[in-house]
PDB file of C-alpha atoms in Angstrom:
ATOM      1  CA  MET K   1       0.000   0.000   0.000  1.00 48.00           C
ATOM      2  CA  ASP K   2       1.466   3.403  -0.898  1.00 53.00           C
ATOM      3  CA  ALA K   3       2.171   6.112   1.697  1.00 53.00           C
ATOM      4  CA  MET K   4      -0.777   8.291   0.670  1.00 51.00           C
ATOM      5  CA  ASN K   5      -3.361   5.533   1.150  1.00 51.00           C
ATOM      6  CA  SER K   6      -1.884   4.426   4.467  1.00 49.00           C
ATOM      7  CA  GLU K   7      -1.929   8.041   5.712  1.00 49.00           C
ATOM      8  CA  LYS K   8      -5.579   8.375   4.662  1.00 47.00           C
ATOM      9  CA  LYS K   9      -6.531   5.179   6.475  1.00 48.00           C
ATOM     10  CA  LYS K  10      -4.529   6.130   9.566  1.00 47.00           C
ATOM     11  CA  ASN K  11      -6.420   9.411  10.048  1.00 52.00           C
ATOM     12  CA  ARG K  12     -10.009   8.616   9.167  1.00 54.00           C
ATOM     13  CA  PHE K  13     -11.095  12.111  10.175  1.00 54.00           C
ATOM     14  CA  GLU K  14      -9.282  13.866   7.369  1.00 57.00           C
ATOM     15  CA  PRO K  15     -12.020  14.951   4.959  1.00 55.00           C
ATOM     16  CA  ASP K  16     -11.867  13.603   1.431  1.00 58.00           C
ATOM     17  CA  GLY K  17     -12.842  16.534  -0.784  1.00 58.00           C
ATOM     18  CA  ASP K  18     -14.169  14.299  -3.550  1.00 66.00           C
ATOM     19  CA  GLU K  19     -16.543  12.406  -1.260  1.00 68.00           C
ATOM     20  CA  VAL K  20     -17.792  15.542   0.482  1.00 69.00           C
ATOM     21  CA  GLY K  21     -18.196  17.279  -2.874  1.00 71.00           C
ATOM     22  CA  LYS K  22     -20.266  14.391  -4.214  1.00 74.00           C
ATOM     23  CA  VAL K  23     -22.486  14.377  -1.130  1.00 75.00           C
ATOM     24  CA  MET K  24     -22.972  18.155  -1.326  1.00 74.00           C
ATOM     25  CA  ALA K  25     -23.729  18.012  -5.065  1.00 75.00           C
ATOM     26  CA  SER K  26     -26.338  15.292  -4.561  1.00 76.00           C
ATOM     27  CA  LEU K  27     -27.856  17.206  -1.630  1.00 73.00           C
ATOM     28  CA  ILE K  28     -28.121  20.375  -3.738  1.00 73.00           C
ATOM     29  CA  LYS K  29     -29.652  18.473  -6.646  1.00 75.00           C
ATOM     30  CA  ALA K  30     -32.077  16.464  -4.467  1.00 76.00           C
ATOM     31  CA  ASN K  31     -33.369  19.655  -2.832  1.00 72.00           C
ATOM     32  CA  ARG K  32     -33.466  21.604  -6.122  1.00 73.00           C
ATOM     33  CA  TRP K  33     -31.250  24.374  -4.761  1.00 78.00           C
ATOM     34  CA  GLU K  34     -29.335  24.945  -8.021  1.00 83.00           C
ATOM     35  CA  LYS K  35     -31.361  27.998  -9.066  1.00 84.00           C
ATOM     36  CA  GLN K  36     -31.136  29.571  -5.596  1.00 83.00           C
ATOM     37  CA  LEU K  37     -27.371  29.036  -5.443  1.00 82.00           C
ATOM     38  CA  ASP K  38     -27.041  30.580  -8.884  1.00 83.00           C
ATOM     39  CA  LEU K  39     -29.090  33.611  -7.835  1.00 86.00           C
ATOM     40  CA  TYR K  40     -27.269  34.088  -4.551  1.00 84.00           C
ATOM     41  CA  SER K  41     -23.880  33.912  -6.278  1.00 87.00           C
ATOM     42  CA  ILE K  42     -24.640  37.556  -7.141  1.00 90.00           C
ATOM     43  CA  PHE K  43     -23.649  38.504  -3.582  1.00 88.00           C
ATOM     44  CA  THR K  44     -20.145  37.058  -3.809  1.00 87.00           C
ATOM     45  CA  ARG K  45     -19.511  38.172  -7.411  1.00 89.00           C
ATOM     46  CA  TRP K  46     -21.112  41.635  -7.274  1.00 91.00           C
ATOM     47  CA  SER K  47     -17.955  43.640  -8.014  1.00 89.00           C
ATOM     48  CA  GLU K  48     -17.226  41.363 -11.002  1.00 91.00           C
ATOM     49  CA  LEU K  49     -20.758  41.645 -12.433  1.00 91.00           C
ATOM     50  CA  VAL K  50     -21.259  45.411 -12.484  1.00 92.00           C
ATOM     51  CA  GLU K  51     -19.132  48.426 -13.264  1.00 92.00           C
ATOM     52  CA  GLU K  52     -16.812  49.660 -10.522  1.00 91.00           C
ATOM     53  CA  GLU K  53     -18.861  52.843 -10.036  1.00 90.00           C
ATOM     54  CA  ILE K  54     -21.996  50.800  -9.315  1.00 92.00           C
ATOM     55  CA  ALA K  55     -20.158  48.358  -7.021  1.00 90.00           C
ATOM     56  CA  ASP K  56     -18.657  51.284  -5.092  1.00 90.00           C
ATOM     57  CA  HIS K  57     -22.019  52.873  -4.306  1.00 91.00           C
ATOM     58  CA  ALA K  58     -24.564  50.030  -4.258  1.00 92.00           C
ATOM     59  CA  ALA K  59     -24.587  46.497  -2.855  1.00 91.00           C
ATOM     60  CA  PRO K  60     -27.048  43.599  -3.078  1.00 92.00           C
ATOM     61  CA  VAL K  61     -28.885  42.989   0.198  1.00 89.00           C
ATOM     62  CA  ARG K  62     -31.569  40.420  -0.659  1.00 89.00           C
ATOM     63  CA  ILE K  63     -33.438  38.594  -3.378  1.00 90.00           C
ATOM     64  CA  ASP K  64     -37.181  38.270  -2.938  1.00 89.00           C
ATOM     65  CA  ARG K  65     -39.369  36.639  -5.626  1.00 89.00           C
ATOM     66  CA  ASP K  66     -36.651  37.148  -8.251  1.00 90.00           C
ATOM     67  CA  ILE K  67     -36.350  40.837  -7.362  1.00 92.00           C
ATOM     68  CA  LEU K  68     -32.826  41.937  -6.476  1.00 93.00           C
ATOM     69  CA  TRP K  69     -32.772  44.612  -3.768  1.00 92.00           C
ATOM     70  CA  LEU K  70     -29.776  46.938  -3.640  1.00 93.00           C
ATOM     71  CA  GLU K  71     -28.745  49.195  -0.808  1.00 91.00           C
ATOM     72  CA  VAL K  72     -27.559  52.457  -2.361  1.00 91.00           C
ATOM     73  CA  GLU K  73     -25.196  54.840  -0.600  1.00 89.00           C
ATOM     74  CA  ASN K  74     -27.352  57.987  -0.875  1.00 89.00           C
ATOM     75  CA  SER K  75     -30.241  59.542  -2.790  1.00 90.00           C
ATOM     76  CA  SER K  76     -27.964  61.052  -5.454  1.00 92.00           C
ATOM     77  CA  TRP K  77     -26.599  57.638  -6.384  1.00 92.00           C
ATOM     78  CA  MET K  78     -30.080  56.156  -6.208  1.00 91.00           C
ATOM     79  CA  THR K  79     -31.284  58.641  -8.828  1.00 93.00           C
ATOM     80  CA  GLU K  80     -28.285  57.848 -11.036  1.00 92.00           C
ATOM     81  CA  PHE K  81     -28.820  54.091 -10.734  1.00 93.00           C
ATOM     82  CA  GLN K  82     -32.556  54.387 -11.477  1.00 93.00           C
ATOM     83  CA  TYR K  83     -31.529  55.555 -14.938  1.00 94.00           C
ATOM     84  CA  ARG K  84     -29.118  52.603 -15.215  1.00 94.00           C
ATOM     85  CA  LYS K  85     -31.486  49.980 -13.795  1.00 94.00           C
ATOM     86  CA  ILE K  86     -31.830  48.027 -17.059  1.00 95.00           C
ATOM     87  CA  GLU K  87     -28.039  48.024 -17.459  1.00 95.00           C
ATOM     88  CA  ILE K  88     -27.671  46.552 -13.952  1.00 95.00           C
ATOM     89  CA  GLU K  89     -30.369  43.913 -14.572  1.00 95.00           C
ATOM     90  CA  ASP K  90     -28.734  42.901 -17.873  1.00 95.00           C
ATOM     91  CA  ALA K  91     -25.255  42.647 -16.325  1.00 94.00           C
ATOM     92  CA  VAL K  92     -26.539  40.423 -13.523  1.00 94.00           C
ATOM     93  CA  ASN K  93     -28.693  38.226 -15.773  1.00 94.00           C
ATOM     94  CA  ARG K  94     -25.822  37.681 -18.237  1.00 93.00           C
ATOM     95  CA  ALA K  95     -23.806  36.128 -15.406  1.00 90.00           C
ATOM     96  CA  LEU K  96     -26.558  33.787 -14.206  1.00 90.00           C
ATOM     97  CA  THR K  97     -26.893  30.310 -15.670  1.00 89.00           C
ATOM     98  CA  MET K  98     -30.103  28.970 -14.106  1.00 87.00           C
ATOM     99  CA  GLY K  99     -31.869  31.855 -12.427  1.00 86.00           C
ATOM    100  CA  ARG K 100     -32.987  35.222 -13.647  1.00 91.00           C
ATOM    101  CA  ILE K 101     -33.530  38.560 -11.940  1.00 92.00           C
ATOM    102  CA  ARG K 102     -36.906  39.943 -12.927  1.00 94.00           C
ATOM    103  CA  GLU K 103     -36.286  43.430 -11.558  1.00 94.00           C
ATOM    104  CA  VAL K 104     -33.811  45.511  -9.565  1.00 94.00           C
ATOM    105  CA  ARG K 105     -35.141  47.719  -6.778  1.00 93.00           C
ATOM    106  CA  MET K 106     -33.185  50.091  -4.598  1.00 92.00           C
ATOM    107  CA  ALA K 107     -33.332  51.349  -1.037  1.00 89.00           C
ATOM    108  CA  LEU K 108     -31.308  53.707   1.103  1.00 89.00           C
ATOM    109  CA  PRO K 109     -29.605  52.463   4.282  1.00 85.00           C
ATOM    110  CA  ARG K 110     -31.889  52.359   7.323  1.00 78.00           C
ATOM    111  CA  LYS K 111     -31.864  55.395   9.582  1.00 72.00           C
ATOM    112  CA  GLY K 112     -28.800  55.449  11.773  1.00 66.00           C
ATOM    113  CA  LYS K 113     -27.074  52.808   9.643  1.00 68.00           C
ATOM    114  CA  GLU K 114     -24.043  53.824   7.624  1.00 66.00           C
ATOM    115  CA  TYR K 115     -23.576  52.469   4.098  1.00 61.00           C
ATOM    116  CA  ILE K 116     -20.564  50.158   3.867  1.00 61.00           C
ATOM    117  CA  PRO K 117     -19.335  49.349   0.348  1.00 59.00           C
ATOM    118  CA  GLN K 118     -19.359  45.595  -0.253  1.00 58.00           C
ATOM    119  CA  ARG K 119     -15.701  45.411  -1.220  1.00 51.00           C
ATOM    120  CA  THR K 120     -14.671  46.617   2.259  1.00 50.00           C
ATOM    121  CA  LEU K 121     -16.568  43.812   4.005  1.00 48.00           C
ATOM    122  CA  ARG K 122     -14.336  40.936   5.014  1.00 50.00           C
ATOM    123  CA  PRO K 123     -15.374  37.411   5.898  1.00 51.00           C
ATOM    124  CA  PRO K 124     -14.886  36.499   9.546  1.00 52.00           C
ATOM    125  CA  GLN K 125     -11.533  35.047  10.571  1.00 55.00           C
ATOM    126  CA  VAL K 126     -11.779  31.265  10.843  1.00 58.00           C
ATOM    127  CA  ASP K 127      -9.364  29.226  12.933  1.00 66.00           C
ATOM    128  CA  ILE K 128      -8.998  25.466  12.618  1.00 70.00           C
ATOM    129  CA  ILE K 129      -9.307  23.813  16.030  1.00 78.00           C
ATOM    130  CA  PRO K 130      -9.705  20.047  15.687  1.00 79.00           C
ATOM    131  CA  PRO K 131     -12.091  18.305  18.076  1.00 82.00           C
ATOM    132  CA  SER K 132     -10.492  16.263  20.834  1.00 85.00           C
ATOM    133  CA  LYS K 133      -9.797  12.549  20.362  1.00 87.00           C
ATOM    134  CA  GLU K 134     -12.636  11.789  22.794  1.00 90.00           C
ATOM    135  CA  GLU K 135     -15.123  13.886  20.763  1.00 88.00           C
ATOM    136  CA  GLN K 136     -13.989  12.207  17.554  1.00 86.00           C
ATOM    137  CA  ASP K 137     -14.378   8.710  19.033  1.00 89.00           C
ATOM    138  CA  LEU K 138     -17.807   9.547  20.460  1.00 89.00           C
ATOM    139  CA  PHE K 139     -19.040  10.917  17.138  1.00 86.00           C
ATOM    140  CA  CYS K 140     -17.693   7.900  15.226  1.00 87.00           C
ATOM    141  CA  ALA K 141     -19.464   5.574  17.644  1.00 88.00           C
ATOM    142  CA  ARG K 142     -22.723   7.431  17.010  1.00 87.00           C
ATOM    143  CA  ALA K 143     -22.181   7.365  13.241  1.00 85.00           C
ATOM    144  CA  ALA K 144     -21.462   3.611  13.285  1.00 86.00           C
ATOM    145  CA  SER K 145     -25.163   2.894  12.708  1.00 85.00           C
ATOM    146  CA  ILE K 146     -24.842   4.225   9.134  1.00 83.00           C
ATOM    147  CA  THR K 147     -24.365   1.066   7.107  1.00 84.00           C
ATOM    148  CA  ASP K 148     -23.133   2.614   3.859  1.00 81.00           C
ATOM    149  CA  GLU K 149     -19.363   3.052   4.318  1.00 81.00           C
ATOM    150  CA  VAL K 150     -18.990   5.947   1.834  1.00 79.00           C
ATOM    151  CA  CYS K 151     -21.941   7.792   3.343  1.00 79.00           C
ATOM    152  CA  ARG K 152     -20.676   7.219   6.914  1.00 80.00           C
ATOM    153  CA  GLN K 153     -17.159   8.435   6.093  1.00 81.00           C
ATOM    154  CA  SER K 154     -18.540  11.484   4.270  1.00 80.00           C
ATOM    155  CA  PHE K 155     -20.786  12.251   7.230  1.00 80.00           C
ATOM    156  CA  ILE K 156     -17.855  11.960   9.651  1.00 81.00           C
ATOM    157  CA  SER K 157     -15.655  14.121   7.400  1.00 79.00           C
ATOM    158  CA  CYS K 158     -18.356  16.771   7.130  1.00 78.00           C
ATOM    159  CA  TRP K 159     -18.843  16.816  10.921  1.00 79.00           C
ATOM    160  CA  TYR K 160     -15.097  17.076  11.420  1.00 78.00           C
ATOM    161  CA  MET K 161     -14.780  20.039   9.041  1.00 74.00           C
ATOM    162  CA  LEU K 162     -17.729  21.878  10.576  1.00 75.00           C
ATOM    163  CA  ARG K 163     -16.654  21.147  14.134  1.00 75.00           C
ATOM    164  CA  SER K 164     -13.056  22.230  13.459  1.00 73.00           C
ATOM    165  CA  ARG K 165     -13.879  25.706  12.230  1.00 63.00           C
ATOM    166  CA  GLN K 166     -14.204  28.317  14.941  1.00 58.00           C
ATOM    167  CA  ARG K 167     -14.913  31.967  14.268  1.00 48.00           C
ATOM    168  CA  GLY K 168     -12.179  34.142  15.626  1.00 44.00           C
TER     169      GLY K 168
END
């Protein structure tokens, strides 16, 4: 047996990206989440989808019944973007593969809330803190009732990844 396979067998808690990816893909497909994931990709790709000027002064905040709501920095920019609404809709819809935005609507930040451009927002810091050996053994004992080996190992790997990530 080569070193890579023996290392994988030795630490059964190391997630196998292929197995987890297959489980996630089947979960997404079974629940028909493809369109929603496509639509919500707008949030992570916003600055790539629209011109820099738009991305600097407006950010997506929600999608409701295929209507994309943008928070706009101030009323001057809102007026400007009302004239460019079709341009924004077209740019977003060109990037989507399964979903479609029916309309773009805009709102100003709530009273007392300052507008923060999307590009300045940073994801939270995540530290990897593996669960203790006792926690791992306990979880594996609980997962032992899953008869399908691939499913059980994917479940354990998923738990391990989720349990190991702590927001800092």
